Short mmCIF file of C-alpha atoms in Angstrom, two decimals:
data_model
loop_
_atom_site.label_atom_id
_atom_site.label_comp_id
_atom_site.label_asym_id
_atom_site.label_seq_id
_atom_site.Cartn_x
_atom_site.Cartn_y
_atom_site.Cartn_z
CA UNK Q 22 16.57 -21.59 -8.93
CA UNK Q 23 14.97 -23.63 -11.59
CA UNK Q 24 12.67 -25.31 -8.84
CA UNK Q 25 11.43 -21.83 -7.95
CA UNK Q 26 10.67 -20.98 -11.70
CA UNK Q 27 8.85 -24.28 -12.12
CA UNK Q 28 6.88 -23.63 -9.05
CA UNK Q 29 5.90 -20.07 -10.11
CA UNK Q 30 4.60 -21.40 -13.49
CA UNK Q 31 2.41 -23.91 -11.46
CA UNK Q 32 1.16 -21.26 -9.13
CA UNK Q 33 0.21 -18.84 -12.08
CA UNK Q 34 -2.23 -21.66 -13.22
CA UNK Q 35 -4.08 -21.92 -10.01
CA UNK Q 36 -7.17 -19.84 -10.01
CA UNK Q 37 -7.50 -16.83 -7.78
CA UNK Q 38 -10.03 -18.50 -5.54
CA UNK Q 39 -7.97 -21.22 -4.58
CA UNK Q 40 -4.80 -19.13 -4.25
CA UNK Q 41 -6.88 -16.90 -1.98
CA UNK Q 42 -7.60 -19.92 0.20
CA UNK Q 43 -4.09 -21.16 0.38
CA UNK Q 44 -2.71 -17.67 1.41
CA UNK Q 45 -5.55 -17.70 4.17
CA UNK Q 46 -4.24 -21.11 5.38
CA UNK Q 47 -0.72 -19.72 5.46
CA UNK Q 48 -1.67 -16.82 7.33
CA UNK Q 49 -3.44 -18.88 9.90
CA UNK Q 50 -0.44 -21.29 10.27
CA UNK Q 51 1.91 -18.36 10.82
CA UNK Q 52 -0.35 -16.96 13.56
CA UNK Q 53 -0.70 -20.43 15.19
CA UNK Q 54 2.98 -21.16 15.01
CA UNK Q 55 4.24 -17.79 15.77
CA UNK Q 56 6.12 -18.50 18.92
CA UNK Q 57 7.88 -21.40 17.34
CA UNK Q 58 8.80 -19.63 14.18
CA UNK Q 59 10.11 -16.60 16.37
CA UNK Q 60 12.32 -19.10 18.31
CA UNK Q 61 13.71 -20.38 15.06
CA UNK Q 62 14.49 -16.81 13.97
CA UNK Q 63 16.23 -16.27 17.31
CA UNK Q 64 18.31 -19.27 17.07
CA UNK Q 65 19.12 -19.21 13.20
CA UNK Q 66 19.59 -15.50 12.65
CA UNK Q 67 20.43 -13.97 16.06
CA UNK Q 68 17.49 -11.72 16.21
CA UNK Q 69 15.76 -10.84 19.46
CA UNK Q 70 12.51 -12.63 20.21
CA UNK Q 71 10.56 -9.47 19.96
CA UNK Q 72 12.16 -8.57 16.62
CA UNK Q 73 11.27 -11.93 15.24
CA UNK Q 74 7.69 -11.73 16.37
CA UNK Q 75 7.49 -8.31 14.89
CA UNK Q 76 8.70 -9.62 11.55
CA UNK Q 77 6.28 -12.46 11.46
CA UNK Q 78 3.45 -10.20 12.40
CA UNK Q 79 4.44 -7.71 9.73
CA UNK Q 80 4.42 -10.54 7.20
CA UNK Q 81 1.20 -12.01 8.33
CA UNK Q 82 -0.54 -8.58 8.11
CA UNK Q 83 0.53 -7.99 4.55
CA UNK Q 84 -0.85 -11.47 3.59
CA UNK Q 85 -4.08 -10.77 5.45
CA UNK Q 86 -4.43 -7.40 3.75
CA UNK Q 87 -4.04 -9.07 0.42
CA UNK Q 88 -6.60 -11.80 1.17
CA UNK Q 89 -9.21 -9.05 2.34
CA UNK Q 90 -8.51 -7.07 -0.87
CA UNK Q 91 -8.83 -10.16 -3.14
CA UNK Q 92 -11.81 -11.61 -1.30
CA UNK Q 93 -13.78 -8.13 -1.92
CA UNK Q 94 -12.50 -7.69 -5.36
CA UNK Q 95 -12.56 -11.24 -6.79
CA UNK Q 96 -14.89 -10.52 -9.73
CA UNK Q 97 -12.99 -7.41 -10.79
CA UNK Q 98 -9.63 -9.20 -10.48
CA UNK Q 99 -11.08 -12.19 -12.50
CA UNK Q 100 -12.48 -9.77 -15.31
CA UNK Q 101 -9.05 -7.97 -15.62
CA UNK Q 102 -7.29 -11.36 -15.74
CA UNK Q 103 -9.70 -12.57 -18.31
CA UNK Q 104 -9.18 -9.59 -20.62
CA UNK Q 105 -5.38 -9.69 -20.28
CA UNK Q 106 -5.52 -13.31 -21.43
CA UNK Q 107 -8.09 -12.72 -24.12
CA UNK Q 108 -6.24 -9.91 -25.79
#
């Protein structure tokens, strides 16, 4: 648990543009390795292959939606963040 807290504190310090790029890379890797990941789900959790693929796709679509939103609204998000930090 402590490791997760430390990682979160580090992540919060990463600027939004860099975070967006990291999440874009993650989404690409999820997509590229979907079949291998689905097989791991099947083996470790007993899910059907199609359920596993559906779960991966759902997760990836949420990440992609966040990336699109952040990319289109970077300046607004940065302004809000600056005001929060400033006040």
